[in-house]
Coordinates of C-alpha atoms and ligand atoms in Angstrom, one line a residue:
M260 CA -29.0 12.2 -10.2
K261 CA -27.9 9.0 -12.0
T262 CA -27.9 10.7 -15.4
L263 CA -25.3 13.1 -14.1
I264 CA -23.0 10.3 -13.1
G265 CA -20.6 8.3 -15.3
N266 CA -19.5 8.5 -18.9
T267 CA -16.6 10.6 -17.7
P268 CA -13.9 11.6 -20.2
I269 CA -10.7 9.5 -20.7
I270 CA -7.8 11.3 -22.3
K271 CA -4.4 10.3 -23.4
L272 CA -1.5 12.3 -21.9
E273 CA 0.3 13.8 -24.9
K274 CA 4.1 14.1 -25.0
D275 CA 4.6 11.7 -22.1
E276 CA 7.1 8.9 -22.0
F277 CA 4.3 6.4 -21.4
N278 CA 1.1 5.5 -23.3
L279 CA -0.8 6.9 -20.4
Y280 CA -4.6 7.5 -20.2
I281 CA -6.4 9.4 -17.4
K282 CA -10.0 8.6 -16.5
L283 CA -11.2 12.0 -15.2
E284 CA -13.8 11.3 -12.5
Q285 CA -14.0 15.0 -11.6
Y286 CA -16.7 15.2 -14.3
N287 CA -19.2 13.4 -12.2
L288 CA -22.1 15.2 -10.4
S289 CA -20.2 16.2 -7.3
G290 CA -16.8 16.2 -8.8
S291 CA -15.5 12.8 -7.8
V292 CA -15.6 9.1 -8.4
K293 CA -17.5 8.7 -5.1
D294 CA -20.8 9.7 -6.8
R295 CA -20.8 6.2 -8.3
A296 CA -20.6 4.5 -4.8
V297 CA -23.0 7.0 -3.1
N298 CA -25.6 6.6 -5.7
H299 CA -25.5 2.8 -5.7
I300 CA -25.5 2.5 -1.9
L301 CA -28.4 4.9 -1.4
Q302 CA -30.5 3.3 -4.2
K303 CA -29.9 -0.1 -2.7
G304 CA -30.8 1.3 0.8
I305 CA -34.1 2.7 -0.6
L306 CA -35.0 -0.5 -2.5
E307 CA -34.3 -2.6 0.7
N308 CA -36.5 -0.2 2.7
K309 CA -33.6 0.7 5.0
I310 CA -34.0 4.4 4.0
N311 CA -37.2 6.4 4.1
S312 CA -38.1 10.1 4.5
D313 CA -37.4 10.0 8.3
T314 CA -33.9 8.5 7.9
V315 CA -30.8 10.4 8.7
I316 CA -27.8 9.2 6.7
I317 CA -24.4 9.3 8.4
E318 CA -20.9 8.6 7.1
S319 CA -17.3 9.0 8.0
S320 CA -15.5 10.6 5.1
S321 CA -12.3 12.4 4.1
G322 CA -14.5 14.7 2.0
N323 CA -15.6 13.4 -1.4
F324 CA -18.0 10.7 -0.2
A325 CA -19.6 13.2 2.2
Y326 CA -20.0 15.9 -0.5
S327 CA -21.6 13.5 -2.9
A328 CA -23.9 12.1 -0.1
A329 CA -24.8 15.6 0.9
L330 CA -26.0 16.5 -2.6
H331 CA -27.8 13.1 -3.0
C332 CA -29.6 13.6 0.4
K333 CA -30.6 17.2 -0.5
Y334 CA -32.2 15.8 -3.7
L335 CA -33.9 13.0 -1.8
G336 CA -35.1 15.4 0.9
I337 CA -33.4 13.6 3.8
K338 CA -30.8 14.6 6.3
F339 CA -27.1 13.9 6.1
I340 CA -24.4 14.0 8.8
A341 CA -20.7 14.0 7.8
V342 CA -18.0 12.9 10.2
V343 CA -14.8 14.3 8.8
D344 CA -11.3 15.1 10.2
S345 CA -8.7 17.8 10.4
N346 CA -7.1 16.7 7.1
I347 CA -10.2 17.8 5.2
N348 CA -9.6 20.5 2.6
T349 CA -10.8 23.9 3.8
I350 CA -13.0 24.4 0.8
M351 CA -14.6 21.0 1.1
Y352 CA -15.3 21.6 4.7
E353 CA -17.1 24.9 3.9
K354 CA -19.1 23.2 1.2
L355 CA -20.2 20.5 3.6
K356 CA -21.2 23.0 6.2
S357 CA -23.6 24.6 3.7
L358 CA -25.2 21.3 2.7
C359 CA -25.2 19.0 5.7
Y360 CA -27.5 18.6 8.6
D361 CA -24.4 18.5 10.7
V362 CA -20.6 18.2 10.1
I363 CA -18.6 16.7 12.9
K364 CA -14.8 17.2 12.7
I365 CA -12.5 14.7 14.4
T366 CA -9.3 16.4 15.5
E367 CA -7.5 13.7 17.3
K368 CA -5.3 11.2 15.3
D369 CA -5.7 7.5 15.9
E370 CA -2.8 5.2 16.9
T371 CA -1.9 4.7 13.2
G372 CA -1.3 8.4 12.4
G373 CA -4.6 8.8 10.6
Y374 CA -8.1 9.7 11.8
L375 CA -10.3 7.0 10.4
L376 CA -10.5 4.9 13.5
N377 CA -11.7 7.8 15.6
R378 CA -14.2 8.9 12.9
I379 CA -15.7 5.4 12.9
K380 CA -15.9 5.4 16.7
M381 CA -17.9 8.6 16.5
V382 CA -20.3 7.2 13.8
K383 CA -20.8 4.0 15.9
S384 CA -21.6 6.0 19.0
L385 CA -24.2 8.1 17.1
I386 CA -25.9 5.2 15.4
S387 CA -26.2 3.4 18.7
Q388 CA -28.1 6.4 20.2
N389 CA -30.4 7.1 17.2
E390 CA -32.6 4.4 15.7
N391 CA -33.4 6.4 12.5
Y392 CA -29.7 6.8 11.5
F393 CA -28.5 4.8 8.5
W394 CA -24.7 4.3 8.2
T395 CA -23.8 3.9 4.5
N396 CA -20.6 2.3 5.8
Q397 CA -18.4 2.7 2.7
Y398 CA -15.6 0.7 4.3
A399 CA -17.7 -2.5 4.6
N400 CA -20.8 -2.1 2.5
V401 CA -20.4 -4.4 -0.6
N402 CA -22.6 -2.0 -2.5
N403 CA -19.6 0.3 -2.5
Y404 CA -17.5 -1.9 -4.7
L405 CA -20.4 -3.2 -6.7
A406 CA -20.9 0.4 -7.9
Y407 CA -17.9 0.3 -10.2
S408 CA -19.0 -1.9 -13.0
E409 CA -19.9 1.0 -15.3
L410 CA -16.6 2.7 -14.6
T411 CA -14.7 -0.4 -15.5
N412 CA -16.7 -0.9 -18.7
E413 CA -16.2 2.7 -19.7
I414 CA -12.4 2.2 -19.4
I415 CA -12.3 -1.1 -21.3
E416 CA -14.5 0.3 -24.1
S417 CA -12.5 3.5 -24.5
V418 CA -8.9 2.2 -24.4
K419 CA -8.0 -0.6 -26.7
D420 CA -5.7 -3.2 -25.3
V421 CA -5.3 -1.9 -21.8
D422 CA -2.3 -3.5 -20.1
Y423 CA -2.2 -1.7 -16.7
I424 CA -4.8 0.1 -14.5
F425 CA -3.4 2.1 -11.6
V426 CA -5.9 2.9 -8.8
A427 CA -5.5 4.9 -5.6
V428 CA -6.9 3.2 -2.6
S429 CA -8.8 4.1 0.6
T430 CA -11.9 2.0 1.2
T431 CA -10.6 -0.1 -1.7
G432 CA -14.1 0.0 -3.2
T433 CA -12.9 1.4 -6.5
I434 CA -10.1 -1.1 -7.0
K435 CA -12.1 -4.1 -5.8
G436 CA -14.9 -3.2 -8.2
V437 CA -12.6 -2.5 -11.1
S438 CA -10.5 -5.6 -10.5
T439 CA -13.4 -8.0 -10.2
I440 CA -14.8 -7.0 -13.6
V441 CA -11.5 -6.6 -15.3
K442 CA -10.2 -10.0 -14.3
A443 CA -13.4 -11.6 -15.4
I444 CA -12.9 -10.1 -18.9
N445 CA -9.1 -10.5 -19.2
K446 CA -6.8 -11.8 -16.5
N447 CA -3.8 -10.3 -18.3
I448 CA -4.7 -6.8 -17.5
K449 CA -2.7 -5.8 -14.5
I450 CA -4.3 -3.9 -11.6
I451 CA -1.9 -1.9 -9.4
A452 CA -3.0 -0.3 -6.1
V453 CA -1.5 3.0 -5.2
D454 CA -1.3 3.8 -1.5
I455 CA 0.3 6.4 0.9
R456 CA 3.0 5.8 3.5
G457 CA 1.3 5.3 6.9
S458 CA -1.8 3.7 5.4
M459 CA -2.6 0.3 7.0
I460 CA -4.0 -1.3 3.8
F461 CA -0.8 -3.0 2.7
S462 CA 1.6 -2.2 5.5
T463 CA 1.8 -1.9 9.3
E464 CA 4.2 1.0 9.3
K465 CA 2.6 3.8 11.4
Y466 CA 3.3 7.3 9.9
S467 CA 1.5 10.6 10.1
R468 CA -0.6 11.3 7.0
N469 CA -1.9 14.7 5.9
I470 CA -3.3 14.2 2.4
P471 CA -7.0 13.5 2.3
G472 CA -8.6 10.8 0.2
I473 CA -5.9 8.2 -0.1
G474 CA -4.9 5.6 2.5
A475 CA -6.8 4.1 5.5
S476 CA -6.1 3.5 9.1
K477 CA -7.2 -0.1 8.8
E478 CA -7.0 -3.1 6.5
S479 CA -9.5 -3.4 3.7
D480 CA -12.8 -5.2 4.4
F481 CA -13.1 -6.0 0.6
L482 CA -9.7 -6.5 -1.0
E483 CA -7.8 -9.7 -1.0
L484 CA -4.2 -9.6 -2.3
G485 CA -5.2 -12.0 -5.1
D486 CA -7.5 -9.4 -6.5
I487 CA -4.6 -7.2 -7.6
D488 CA -1.3 -7.8 -9.3
D489 CA 0.8 -5.4 -7.2
F490 CA 0.8 -2.3 -4.9
I491 CA 3.0 0.6 -4.6
I492 CA 3.4 2.9 -1.6
L493 CA 4.4 6.6 -1.9
D494 CA 5.3 9.2 0.6
E495 CA 3.6 12.6 0.7
K496 CA 6.6 14.3 -1.1
E497 CA 6.3 11.9 -4.0
I498 CA 2.6 12.5 -4.2
I499 CA 3.0 16.3 -4.3
E500 CA 5.7 15.8 -7.0
G501 CA 3.2 13.8 -9.1
C502 CA 0.6 16.5 -8.7
Q503 CA 3.1 19.2 -9.8
S504 CA 4.2 17.1 -12.8
L505 CA 0.6 16.7 -13.9
L506 CA 0.0 20.4 -13.4
A507 CA 3.0 21.2 -15.6
K508 CA 1.2 19.2 -18.3
G509 CA -2.0 21.2 -17.8
F510 CA -3.9 18.8 -15.5
F511 CA -5.0 20.3 -12.2
L512 CA -5.9 17.2 -10.2
G513 CA -6.2 15.9 -6.7
G514 CA -3.7 14.1 -4.5
S515 CA -4.6 10.6 -5.5
S516 CA -4.1 11.5 -9.2
G517 CA -0.7 12.8 -8.5
A518 CA 0.0 9.6 -6.5
C519 CA -1.1 7.4 -9.5
Y520 CA 1.1 9.4 -11.9
Q521 CA 4.1 9.2 -9.7
A522 CA 3.4 5.5 -9.1
V523 CA 3.6 4.8 -12.8
I524 CA 7.0 6.5 -12.9
K525 CA 8.3 4.7 -9.8
Y526 CA 6.9 1.4 -11.0
N527 CA 8.7 1.8 -14.2
E528 CA 12.0 2.6 -12.4
L529 CA 11.6 -0.5 -10.2
Y530 CA 10.5 -2.8 -13.0
P531 CA 11.6 -1.3 -16.3
E532 CA 10.7 -4.4 -18.3
K533 CA 7.1 -4.1 -17.2
L534 CA 5.8 -0.8 -18.5
G535 CA 7.8 0.1 -21.7
S536 CA 5.2 0.7 -24.4
K537 CA 2.3 -0.7 -22.5
N538 CA -1.1 1.0 -22.5
I539 CA -1.6 2.3 -19.0
V540 CA -4.8 3.9 -17.5
F541 CA -5.0 5.6 -14.2
I542 CA -8.2 6.6 -12.5
S543 CA -8.2 10.3 -11.4
P544 CA -10.7 10.4 -8.5
D545 CA -11.0 14.2 -8.3
G546 CA -9.8 17.6 -9.5
G547 CA -7.2 19.9 -7.9
G548 CA -9.5 22.8 -6.9
V549 CA -10.2 21.8 -3.3
Y550 CA -6.5 21.0 -2.7
V551 CA -5.3 24.6 -3.1
N552 CA -4.8 25.0 0.6
N553 CA -2.5 21.9 1.0
I554 CA -1.0 20.2 -2.0
Y555 CA -0.8 23.3 -4.2
K556 CA 0.0 25.8 -1.5
Ligands
LIG711 C1 -9.3 11.4 -3.5 C2 -9.6 10.0 -3.6 N1 -8.6 9.1 -3.6 C3 -8.8 7.7 -3.7 C4 -10.1 7.2 -3.8 C5 -10.3 5.7 -3.9 O1 -11.0 5.4 -2.8 P1 -11.7 4.0 -2.5 O2 -10.6 3.0 -2.3 O3 -12.4 4.4 -1.3 O4 -12.6 3.6 -3.6 C6 -11.1 8.1 -3.8 C7 -12.5 7.7 -4.0 O5 -13.4 8.5 -4.1 C8 -10.9 9.5 -3.7 O6 -11.9 10.4 -3.7

């Protein structure tokens, strides 16, 4: 599986007002950046004898982690249970139903306007009743963020003199992993988090969220504010606008990619002196295909 993960393309957006590069993570095994985290977490679990042929893997996911874990578990010959929610893309839900031992959909929003807290409640209840269940726990397992060293090196090696890296956040595994390595190499490279209105990572404003993949109903277990240089919060309309702008340039990408693109534009409006002719990279976690029933409707 590992040979099908990583070394994803990074391309420069032509005819754009910025020197903007997109790291296209849809070219990983299951079509998203989550392959990196899933592969690392499962390999560590196996090495530490926490996973064997009788183990049932379980995880709460908005889609991408679950799809990657489902494929990995098929390859390993073990069972996988996905706990998802009503925001899941229809196509992703159908794919999971074909691959998983079980798919549990949470339909009740939590008090923050998302579903994560109720998904986690369900996982906790199931692991307390089943000794052979292993919770990958992407929100708190350090092997999530430790999985992103190769991604970071790929970016640093492909783009000379990177100034800014924009990263959409959910578990914050990607941004924590990237920022840890980047800052050890060059503290001047700015790391900007991109979040959605209603997410509890950087704000306490409760607001209903409908785009899967970006945002979380709780604070990060990994990220400290000192790890990043800034964050920017977008509403759903802005995210969809970002997706449509990318599509107009020939890039059919997921919600978080549109969020990152729009974040670059907004950031530049707020702080014009900061971006100018800088070299900017954003990580595109996934492609647009599974979003045809919501963002691209
Ligand atoms: C659609 C999407 N957005 C954002 C992210 C970043 O998430 P995290 O902070 O969990 O690494 C991911 C990770 O896979 C994703 O799939």
